[in-house]
Protein backbone atom coordinates (compact mmCIF):
# COMPACT_ATOMS: atom_id res chain seq x y z
CA UNK A 1 0.00 0.00 0.00
CA UNK A 2 1.46 3.35 -1.08
CA UNK A 3 0.61 6.90 -0.11
CA UNK A 4 -0.10 7.79 -3.74
CA UNK A 5 -2.69 5.02 -3.90
CA UNK A 6 -4.42 6.47 -0.85
CA UNK A 7 -4.22 9.94 -2.39
CA UNK A 8 -5.82 8.68 -5.61
CA UNK A 9 -8.51 6.81 -3.69
CA UNK A 10 -9.47 9.92 -1.66
CA UNK A 11 -9.47 12.09 -4.79
CA UNK A 12 -11.88 9.72 -6.54
CA UNK A 13 -14.13 9.50 -3.48
CA UNK A 14 -14.25 13.30 -3.15
CA UNK A 15 -14.86 14.03 -6.84
CA UNK A 16 -17.12 11.05 -7.66
CA UNK A 17 -15.32 10.54 -10.94
CA UNK A 18 -12.11 8.88 -12.15
CA UNK A 19 -11.59 11.52 -14.83
CA UNK A 20 -12.04 14.45 -12.44
CA UNK A 21 -9.79 12.78 -9.88
CA UNK A 22 -7.09 12.26 -12.53
CA UNK A 23 -7.16 15.98 -13.32
CA UNK A 24 -7.02 16.81 -9.64
CA UNK A 25 -3.91 14.71 -8.92
CA UNK A 26 -2.27 15.41 -12.32
CA UNK A 27 -1.96 11.84 -13.58
CA UNK A 28 -3.37 9.99 -16.57
CA UNK A 29 -6.69 8.30 -15.88
CA UNK A 30 -5.25 4.95 -16.93
CA UNK A 31 -2.45 5.26 -14.36
CA UNK A 32 -4.91 6.27 -11.65
CA UNK A 33 -7.19 3.32 -12.46
CA UNK A 34 -4.22 0.94 -12.39
CA UNK A 35 -3.13 2.12 -8.93
CA UNK A 36 -6.64 1.85 -7.52
CA UNK A 37 -6.96 -1.66 -8.96
CA UNK A 38 -3.73 -2.64 -7.20
CA UNK A 39 -5.05 -1.16 -3.95
CA UNK A 40 -8.32 -3.09 -4.30
CA UNK A 41 -6.36 -6.30 -4.97
CA UNK A 42 -4.36 -5.76 -1.79
CA UNK A 43 -7.49 -5.03 0.26
CA UNK A 44 -9.35 -7.96 -1.24
CA UNK A 45 -12.45 -6.15 -2.44
CA UNK A 46 -13.91 -3.32 -4.50
CA UNK A 47 -13.78 0.20 -3.13
CA UNK A 48 -16.09 1.79 -5.70
CA UNK A 49 -19.37 1.11 -7.45
CA UNK A 50 -18.91 2.21 -11.06
CA UNK A 51 -21.79 3.42 -13.23
CA UNK A 52 -22.46 5.83 -16.09
CA UNK A 53 -23.25 8.54 -13.54
CA UNK A 54 -19.88 8.23 -11.84
CA UNK A 55 -18.59 6.27 -8.88
CA UNK A 56 -19.73 5.76 -5.30
CA UNK A 57 -17.98 4.14 -2.37
CA UNK A 58 -18.85 0.56 -1.55
CA UNK A 59 -19.38 -0.43 2.08
CA UNK A 60 -15.71 -1.42 2.23
CA UNK A 61 -14.76 1.91 0.66
CA UNK A 62 -16.79 3.84 3.22
CA UNK A 63 -15.02 2.00 6.04
CA UNK A 64 -11.62 2.54 4.44
CA UNK A 65 -12.09 6.24 3.62
CA UNK A 66 -11.58 7.79 7.11
CA UNK A 67 -8.44 5.72 7.62
CA UNK A 68 -7.02 6.83 4.29
CA UNK A 69 -7.71 10.48 5.14
CA UNK A 70 -6.09 10.04 8.54
CA UNK A 71 -2.96 8.39 7.14
CA UNK A 72 -2.51 11.10 4.51
CA UNK A 73 -2.98 13.84 7.08
CA UNK A 74 -0.47 12.30 9.48
CA UNK A 75 2.04 11.88 6.65
CA UNK A 76 1.64 15.55 5.76
CA UNK A 77 2.08 16.59 9.39
CA UNK A 78 5.22 14.45 9.69
CA UNK A 79 6.63 16.13 6.58
CA UNK A 80 5.95 19.61 7.98
CA UNK A 81 7.55 18.63 11.28
CA UNK A 82 10.72 17.29 9.63
CA UNK A 83 11.09 20.34 7.38
CA UNK A 84 10.48 22.93 10.08
CA UNK A 85 13.65 24.94 10.66
CA UNK A 86 12.40 27.44 13.24
CA UNK A 87 10.11 27.56 16.25
CA UNK A 88 7.13 29.06 14.41
CA UNK A 89 4.40 26.40 14.07
CA UNK A 90 3.07 25.76 10.59
CA UNK A 91 0.84 23.31 8.80
CA UNK A 92 -2.84 22.43 8.68
CA UNK A 93 -5.01 21.91 11.76
CA UNK A 94 -8.57 20.57 11.53
CA UNK A 95 -10.59 21.72 14.55
CA UNK A 96 -14.08 20.33 15.23
CA UNK A 97 -16.76 22.35 17.02
CA UNK A 98 -20.31 21.24 17.96
CA UNK A 99 -23.18 23.20 16.44
CA UNK A 100 -24.21 24.61 19.80
CA UNK A 101 -20.74 26.02 20.59
CA UNK A 102 -19.70 27.32 17.18
CA UNK A 103 -21.22 30.80 17.42
CA UNK A 104 -19.26 31.39 20.64
CA UNK A 105 -15.90 30.00 19.59
CA UNK A 106 -15.50 29.68 15.80
CA UNK A 107 -14.95 33.29 14.73
CA UNK A 108 -12.82 34.34 17.75
CA UNK A 109 -10.60 31.27 17.29
CA UNK A 110 -10.18 31.90 13.57
CA UNK A 111 -9.14 35.49 14.26
CA UNK A 112 -6.72 34.52 17.03
CA UNK A 113 -4.99 31.85 14.94
CA UNK A 114 -4.71 34.18 11.95
CA UNK A 115 -3.14 36.91 14.08
CA UNK A 116 -0.87 34.78 16.24
CA UNK A 117 0.12 31.95 13.88
CA UNK A 118 -0.10 33.14 10.26
CA UNK A 119 1.62 29.98 8.95
CA UNK A 120 -1.05 27.69 10.38
CA UNK A 121 -3.91 26.78 8.06
CA UNK A 122 -6.93 26.35 10.34
CA UNK A 123 -9.87 24.32 9.04
CA UNK A 124 -12.98 24.62 11.22
CA UNK A 125 -15.61 21.93 10.90
CA UNK A 126 -19.03 22.20 12.56
CA UNK A 127 -20.55 18.81 13.25
CA UNK A 128 -22.79 16.83 15.56
CA UNK A 129 -20.88 15.66 18.63
CA UNK A 130 -21.25 11.99 17.73
CA UNK A 131 -19.69 12.66 14.33
CA UNK A 132 -16.87 14.68 15.89
CA UNK A 133 -16.08 11.82 18.26
CA UNK A 134 -15.78 9.34 15.40
CA UNK A 135 -13.68 11.69 13.28
CA UNK A 136 -11.34 12.39 16.19
CA UNK A 137 -10.85 8.68 16.85
CA UNK A 138 -9.94 7.97 13.22
CA UNK A 139 -7.68 11.01 12.84
CA UNK A 140 -9.85 12.87 10.32
CA UNK A 141 -9.68 15.86 12.63
CA UNK A 142 -6.88 16.90 15.00
CA UNK A 143 -8.81 18.55 17.82
CA UNK A 144 -12.44 18.80 18.90
CA UNK A 145 -14.55 20.48 21.53
CA UNK A 146 -16.77 17.79 23.05
CA UNK A 147 -19.18 17.43 25.95
CA UNK A 148 -17.78 15.37 28.81
CA UNK A 149 -20.44 12.71 29.31
CA UNK A 150 -18.07 10.24 30.95
CA UNK A 151 -17.55 8.29 27.71
CA UNK A 152 -14.50 9.98 26.23
CA UNK A 153 -12.01 7.15 26.61
CA UNK A 154 -9.10 7.28 24.19
CA UNK A 155 -8.91 11.07 24.29
CA UNK A 156 -6.82 13.57 26.19
CA UNK A 157 -9.22 16.02 27.82
CA UNK A 158 -8.63 19.62 28.88
CA UNK A 159 -11.54 21.22 30.70
CA UNK A 160 -12.85 24.45 29.21
CA UNK A 161 -16.02 25.49 31.05
CA UNK A 162 -19.40 24.35 32.31
CA UNK A 163 -22.70 25.74 31.07
CA UNK A 164 -26.04 25.74 32.85
CA UNK A 165 -28.88 24.36 30.75
CA UNK A 166 -32.13 26.29 30.56
CA UNK A 167 -35.62 25.61 29.35
CA UNK A 168 -35.76 27.83 26.26
CA UNK A 169 -39.13 28.66 24.76
CA UNK A 170 -40.89 31.38 22.77
CA UNK A 171 -41.68 34.56 24.68
CA UNK A 172 -45.35 34.85 25.57
CA UNK A 173 -47.90 35.52 28.34
CA UNK A 174 -46.98 32.35 30.20
CA UNK A 175 -43.22 32.86 30.28
CA UNK A 176 -41.30 34.85 32.89
CA UNK A 177 -37.66 35.82 32.46
CA UNK A 178 -35.53 35.36 35.57
CA UNK A 179 -37.60 32.52 37.08
CA UNK A 180 -36.33 28.99 37.60
CA UNK A 181 -37.71 25.56 36.88
CA UNK A 182 -36.95 22.22 38.50
CA UNK A 183 -35.52 19.35 36.49
CA UNK A 184 -38.73 17.37 37.01
CA UNK A 185 -40.82 20.25 35.67
CA UNK A 186 -38.53 20.71 32.69
CA UNK A 187 -38.59 17.04 31.78
CA UNK A 188 -42.39 16.98 31.97
CA UNK A 189 -42.56 19.50 29.10
CA UNK A 190 -42.84 18.30 25.49
CA UNK A 191 -39.33 18.99 24.21
CA UNK A 192 -37.34 19.34 21.01
CA UNK A 193 -33.90 17.80 21.51
CA UNK A 194 -30.99 16.61 19.36
CA UNK A 195 -31.27 13.06 18.11
CA UNK A 196 -29.52 10.55 20.36
CA UNK A 197 -26.56 10.29 20.91
CA UNK A 198 -25.76 13.85 19.86
CA UNK A 199 -25.48 17.12 21.74
CA UNK A 200 -27.09 17.47 25.15
CA UNK A 201 -29.40 14.47 24.69
CA UNK A 202 -27.21 11.92 26.55
CA UNK A 203 -26.55 14.43 29.36
CA UNK A 204 -30.25 15.09 29.87
CA UNK A 205 -31.16 11.41 29.81
CA UNK A 206 -28.38 10.60 32.30
CA UNK A 207 -29.50 13.42 34.62
CA UNK A 208 -33.07 12.10 34.53
CA UNK A 209 -31.90 8.60 35.40
CA UNK A 210 -29.75 9.86 38.31
CA UNK A 211 -32.70 11.81 39.71
CA UNK A 212 -35.05 8.83 39.35
CA UNK A 213 -37.18 10.71 36.82
CA UNK A 214 -38.79 9.58 33.61
CA UNK A 215 -36.87 10.27 30.38
CA UNK A 216 -37.57 13.56 28.62
CA UNK A 217 -40.75 13.80 26.57
CA UNK A 218 -39.29 14.37 23.11
CA UNK A 219 -41.80 15.12 20.37
CA UNK A 220 -39.22 16.13 17.73
CA UNK A 221 -35.55 15.33 17.11
CA UNK A 222 -33.73 18.35 15.69
CA UNK A 223 -29.93 18.31 15.68
CA UNK A 224 -29.45 21.55 13.73
CA UNK A 225 -29.26 24.79 15.73
CA UNK A 226 -30.52 26.84 12.78
CA UNK A 227 -33.59 24.61 12.31
CA UNK A 228 -34.17 24.54 16.06
CA UNK A 229 -34.01 28.34 16.18
CA UNK A 230 -36.56 28.65 13.39
CA UNK A 231 -38.83 26.11 15.08
CA UNK A 232 -38.74 27.89 18.44
CA UNK A 233 -39.35 31.31 16.88
CA UNK A 234 -42.35 29.85 15.07
CA UNK A 235 -43.78 28.92 18.48
CA UNK A 236 -43.66 25.19 17.81
CA UNK A 237 -41.96 24.00 20.99
CA UNK A 238 -39.28 24.37 23.65
CA UNK A 239 -35.85 22.88 24.26
CA UNK A 240 -33.15 22.40 26.88
CA UNK A 241 -29.91 24.17 26.00
CA UNK A 242 -27.42 26.68 27.39
CA UNK A 243 -28.05 30.35 26.63
CA UNK A 244 -25.11 30.85 24.26
CA UNK A 245 -26.40 29.05 21.12
CA UNK A 246 -29.56 31.21 21.11
CA UNK A 247 -28.16 34.32 22.76
CA UNK A 248 -29.27 36.91 20.14
CA UNK A 249 -32.90 35.74 20.24
CA UNK A 250 -32.94 35.61 24.04
CA UNK A 251 -31.42 39.09 24.40
CA UNK A 252 -33.93 40.42 21.84
CA UNK A 253 -36.79 39.07 23.96
CA UNK A 254 -37.97 36.66 21.28
CA UNK A 255 -37.08 33.61 23.38
CA UNK A 256 -37.03 33.15 27.15
CA UNK A 257 -34.43 31.06 29.00
CA UNK A 258 -35.40 29.62 32.39
CA UNK A 259 -32.52 28.02 34.34
CA UNK A 260 -33.04 24.41 35.42
CA UNK A 261 -32.45 23.87 39.15
CA UNK A 262 -33.00 21.24 41.83
CA UNK A 263 -30.86 19.58 40.60
CA UNK A 264 -29.13 21.94 38.17
CA UNK A 265 -28.59 20.68 34.65
CA UNK A 266 -25.11 21.40 33.29
CA UNK A 267 -22.81 20.38 30.48
CA UNK A 268 -19.02 20.46 30.61
CA UNK A 269 -17.06 21.41 27.49
CA UNK A 270 -13.63 19.86 27.05
CA UNK A 271 -10.97 20.12 24.37
CA UNK A 272 -10.02 16.66 23.16
CA UNK A 273 -7.31 15.00 21.09
CA UNK A 274 -6.63 11.35 20.36
CA UNK A 275 -4.15 9.65 22.71
CA UNK A 276 -3.08 7.40 19.83
CA UNK A 277 -2.17 10.06 17.25
CA UNK A 278 0.67 12.49 18.01
CA UNK A 279 -0.20 16.17 17.72
CA UNK A 280 1.87 18.38 15.47
CA UNK A 281 3.38 21.57 16.82
CA UNK A 282 0.68 23.46 14.91
CA UNK A 283 -2.10 21.46 16.58
CA UNK A 284 -0.56 22.00 20.01
CA UNK A 285 -0.30 25.73 19.34
CA UNK A 286 -3.97 25.95 18.30
CA UNK A 287 -5.04 23.87 21.30
CA UNK A 288 -3.23 26.14 23.74
CA UNK A 289 -4.69 29.19 22.06
CA UNK A 290 -8.22 27.74 22.19
CA UNK A 291 -8.00 27.05 25.93
CA UNK A 292 -6.72 30.56 26.67
CA UNK A 293 -9.37 32.07 24.40
CA UNK A 294 -12.25 30.29 26.12
CA UNK A 295 -10.92 31.43 29.48
CA UNK A 296 -10.81 35.03 28.27
CA UNK A 297 -14.27 34.91 26.68
CA UNK A 298 -15.73 33.54 29.89
CA UNK A 299 -13.89 35.98 32.19
CA UNK A 300 -14.87 39.00 30.09
CA UNK A 301 -18.55 38.01 29.98
CA UNK A 302 -18.66 37.09 26.30
CA UNK A 303 -19.84 33.54 27.06
CA UNK A 304 -23.10 34.01 29.04
CA UNK A 305 -23.96 31.10 31.27
CA UNK A 306 -20.40 29.77 31.16
CA UNK A 307 -18.38 29.08 34.30
CA UNK A 308 -14.66 28.33 34.18
CA UNK A 309 -13.63 24.96 35.58
CA UNK A 310 -11.25 24.92 38.54
CA UNK A 311 -7.67 23.86 37.98
CA UNK A 312 -4.97 24.46 35.41
CA UNK A 313 -6.42 26.25 32.37
CA UNK A 314 -3.68 25.14 29.96
CA UNK A 315 -3.62 22.49 27.28
CA UNK A 316 -1.69 19.29 27.85
CA UNK A 317 -1.07 16.86 25.00
CA UNK A 318 -0.50 13.98 27.40
XYZ file of C-alpha atoms in Angstrom:
318
model
C 0.000 0.000 0.000
C 1.461 3.353 -1.078
C 0.605 6.905 -0.112
C -0.102 7.789 -3.739
C -2.693 5.020 -3.898
C -4.419 6.465 -0.855
C -4.222 9.935 -2.387
C -5.819 8.678 -5.612
C -8.513 6.814 -3.693
C -9.469 9.921 -1.664
C -9.469 12.092 -4.790
C -11.883 9.720 -6.540
C -14.135 9.501 -3.481
C -14.248 13.300 -3.154
C -14.861 14.032 -6.839
C -17.119 11.047 -7.656
C -15.318 10.535 -10.945
C -12.115 8.877 -12.153
C -11.595 11.524 -14.829
C -12.044 14.453 -12.443
C -9.790 12.782 -9.880
C -7.093 12.263 -12.529
C -7.155 15.975 -13.320
C -7.025 16.812 -9.636
C -3.914 14.710 -8.917
C -2.269 15.409 -12.315
C -1.960 11.838 -13.585
C -3.370 9.993 -16.574
C -6.689 8.305 -15.882
C -5.253 4.945 -16.933
C -2.450 5.256 -14.356
C -4.905 6.267 -11.649
C -7.192 3.318 -12.457
C -4.215 0.938 -12.389
C -3.125 2.124 -8.934
C -6.637 1.845 -7.521
C -6.958 -1.660 -8.955
C -3.726 -2.636 -7.196
C -5.047 -1.159 -3.949
C -8.320 -3.092 -4.300
C -6.361 -6.296 -4.966
C -4.358 -5.762 -1.789
C -7.487 -5.026 0.259
C -9.346 -7.963 -1.240
C -12.450 -6.151 -2.443
C -13.908 -3.322 -4.501
C -13.783 0.199 -3.125
C -16.088 1.786 -5.700
C -19.370 1.109 -7.451
C -18.914 2.205 -11.060
C -21.791 3.417 -13.235
C -22.464 5.829 -16.090
C -23.253 8.545 -13.540
C -19.885 8.225 -11.843
C -18.589 6.271 -8.876
C -19.726 5.757 -5.299
C -17.983 4.143 -2.368
C -18.846 0.561 -1.552
C -19.379 -0.428 2.081
C -15.707 -1.416 2.229
C -14.762 1.909 0.659
C -16.788 3.835 3.219
C -15.020 1.999 6.044
C -11.622 2.542 4.438
C -12.093 6.242 3.623
C -11.584 7.793 7.107
C -8.441 5.723 7.624
C -7.023 6.834 4.285
C -7.709 10.482 5.136
C -6.092 10.037 8.542
C -2.957 8.387 7.137
C -2.505 11.097 4.507
C -2.984 13.841 7.083
C -0.468 12.301 9.476
C 2.041 11.882 6.651
C 1.644 15.551 5.762
C 2.085 16.593 9.391
C 5.223 14.451 9.686
C 6.626 16.134 6.584
C 5.946 19.612 7.978
C 7.547 18.633 11.280
C 10.719 17.294 9.633
C 11.086 20.338 7.380
C 10.484 22.931 10.082
C 13.652 24.937 10.657
C 12.396 27.445 13.237
C 10.109 27.558 16.254
C 7.129 29.061 14.415
C 4.396 26.404 14.067
C 3.071 25.764 10.588
C 0.840 23.312 8.798
C -2.836 22.426 8.685
C -5.012 21.909 11.762
C -8.570 20.572 11.532
C -10.595 21.723 14.546
C -14.079 20.330 15.234
C -16.764 22.355 17.024
C -20.306 21.242 17.956
C -23.180 23.199 16.439
C -24.208 24.609 19.805
C -20.738 26.024 20.591
C -19.701 27.323 17.178
C -21.215 30.801 17.417
C -19.263 31.386 20.640
C -15.905 29.996 19.590
C -15.500 29.675 15.804
C -14.950 33.293 14.728
C -12.824 34.337 17.750
C -10.597 31.271 17.292
C -10.184 31.898 13.573
C -9.142 35.493 14.261
C -6.719 34.517 17.027
C -4.987 31.846 14.942
C -4.715 34.179 11.947
C -3.142 36.913 14.084
C -0.873 34.777 16.238
C 0.117 31.954 13.881
C -0.100 33.141 10.264
C 1.622 29.983 8.953
C -1.053 27.689 10.375
C -3.914 26.782 8.063
C -6.933 26.346 10.339
C -9.870 24.322 9.044
C -12.975 24.619 11.220
C -15.610 21.925 10.903
C -19.028 22.202 12.555
C -20.554 18.806 13.246
C -22.790 16.832 15.558
C -20.880 15.660 18.625
C -21.247 11.993 17.731
C -19.688 12.656 14.332
C -16.867 14.684 15.886
C -16.084 11.824 18.259
C -15.783 9.335 15.402
C -13.680 11.693 13.281
C -11.335 12.393 16.187
C -10.852 8.681 16.853
C -9.939 7.969 13.220
C -7.681 11.014 12.836
C -9.848 12.868 10.322
C -9.681 15.862 12.634
C -6.883 16.897 15.002
C -8.810 18.549 17.821
C -12.437 18.799 18.901
C -14.552 20.483 21.535
C -16.774 17.788 23.055
C -19.185 17.430 25.955
C -17.781 15.369 28.815
C -20.445 12.713 29.314
C -18.071 10.241 30.951
C -17.548 8.287 27.712
C -14.497 9.979 26.228
C -12.012 7.154 26.612
C -9.099 7.277 24.193
C -8.909 11.074 24.288
C -6.824 13.566 26.189
C -9.220 16.022 27.823
C -8.627 19.615 28.876
C -11.541 21.222 30.701
C -12.847 24.451 29.213
C -16.015 25.492 31.052
C -19.397 24.350 32.315
C -22.700 25.737 31.073
C -26.038 25.735 32.853
C -28.878 24.365 30.750
C -32.132 26.285 30.555
C -35.625 25.609 29.351
C -35.761 27.827 26.260
C -39.135 28.660 24.763
C -40.890 31.384 22.767
C -41.681 34.560 24.685
C -45.351 34.852 25.566
C -47.898 35.516 28.335
C -46.984 32.349 30.205
C -43.223 32.857 30.276
C -41.299 34.847 32.886
C -37.655 35.822 32.457
C -35.533 35.355 35.573
C -37.596 32.525 37.077
C -36.327 28.991 37.598
C -37.712 25.555 36.876
C -36.950 22.215 38.497
C -35.517 19.352 36.488
C -38.732 17.369 37.009
C -40.824 20.246 35.673
C -38.533 20.714 32.690
C -38.589 17.036 31.777
C -42.389 16.983 31.966
C -42.561 19.498 29.100
C -42.839 18.303 25.489
C -39.331 18.985 24.207
C -37.339 19.344 21.009
C -33.897 17.799 21.511
C -30.994 16.608 19.357
C -31.273 13.057 18.111
C -29.517 10.552 20.363
C -26.565 10.288 20.910
C -25.760 13.851 19.862
C -25.479 17.123 21.743
C -27.086 17.469 25.153
C -29.402 14.472 24.687
C -27.214 11.918 26.551
C -26.547 14.432 29.361
C -30.249 15.086 29.869
C -31.162 11.414 29.806
C -28.379 10.595 32.296
C -29.502 13.420 34.620
C -33.066 12.103 34.528
C -31.900 8.598 35.399
C -29.750 9.862 38.308
C -32.703 11.805 39.711
C -35.050 8.831 39.353
C -37.177 10.708 36.820
C -38.789 9.582 33.606
C -36.868 10.267 30.382
C -37.574 13.564 28.621
C -40.751 13.801 26.566
C -39.291 14.370 23.112
C -41.800 15.115 20.370
C -39.224 16.129 17.730
C -35.546 15.327 17.106
C -33.728 18.347 15.689
C -29.934 18.311 15.683
C -29.452 21.555 13.731
C -29.258 24.785 15.734
C -30.516 26.837 12.783
C -33.588 24.614 12.311
C -34.174 24.535 16.056
C -34.006 28.342 16.184
C -36.559 28.650 13.395
C -38.833 26.111 15.077
C -38.742 27.890 18.436
C -39.345 31.310 16.882
C -42.353 29.851 15.065
C -43.779 28.919 18.478
C -43.658 25.195 17.811
C -41.964 23.999 20.987
C -39.283 24.367 23.650
C -35.855 22.877 24.260
C -33.148 22.404 26.877
C -29.906 24.170 25.999
C -27.417 26.680 27.386
C -28.050 30.354 26.629
C -25.109 30.850 24.261
C -26.398 29.051 21.123
C -29.562 31.207 21.111
C -28.157 34.318 22.758
C -29.273 36.913 20.142
C -32.897 35.736 20.239
C -32.939 35.612 24.039
C -31.424 39.086 24.403
C -33.928 40.421 21.844
C -36.788 39.075 23.961
C -37.966 36.656 21.285
C -37.082 33.611 23.381
C -37.033 33.153 27.154
C -34.430 31.060 28.996
C -35.405 29.621 32.390
C -32.520 28.025 34.344
C -33.036 24.410 35.419
C -32.454 23.869 39.154
C -33.000 21.242 41.829
C -30.857 19.585 40.598
C -29.134 21.940 38.167
C -28.594 20.678 34.652
C -25.113 21.399 33.289
C -22.815 20.378 30.479
C -19.015 20.455 30.605
C -17.065 21.408 27.492
C -13.628 19.861 27.052
C -10.974 20.124 24.366
C -10.023 16.658 23.156
C -7.312 15.005 21.092
C -6.632 11.352 20.363
C -4.148 9.654 22.710
C -3.078 7.404 19.834
C -2.172 10.058 17.250
C 0.673 12.492 18.012
C -0.203 16.174 17.723
C 1.872 18.377 15.470
C 3.383 21.570 16.824
C 0.683 23.463 14.908
C -2.095 21.456 16.576
C -0.560 22.000 20.013
C -0.304 25.735 19.338
C -3.965 25.946 18.297
C -5.042 23.866 21.301
C -3.234 26.138 23.737
C -4.689 29.189 22.055
C -8.221 27.744 22.186
C -8.000 27.048 25.929
C -6.718 30.556 26.672
C -9.373 32.068 24.395
C -12.252 30.286 26.124
C -10.916 31.434 29.483
C -10.814 35.033 28.275
C -14.268 34.907 26.681
C -15.729 33.542 29.891
C -13.889 35.977 32.190
C -14.869 38.999 30.089
C -18.546 38.005 29.977
C -18.655 37.088 26.298
C -19.839 33.544 27.059
C -23.102 34.013 29.039
C -23.958 31.098 31.274
C -20.403 29.767 31.163
C -18.376 29.081 34.298
C -14.663 28.329 34.177
C -13.626 24.962 35.576
C -11.247 24.920 38.540
C -7.671 23.860 37.977
C -4.973 24.460 35.408
C -6.421 26.249 32.365
C -3.683 25.141 29.963
C -3.616 22.488 27.282
C -1.687 19.289 27.853
C -1.068 16.856 25.003
C -0.498 13.975 27.397
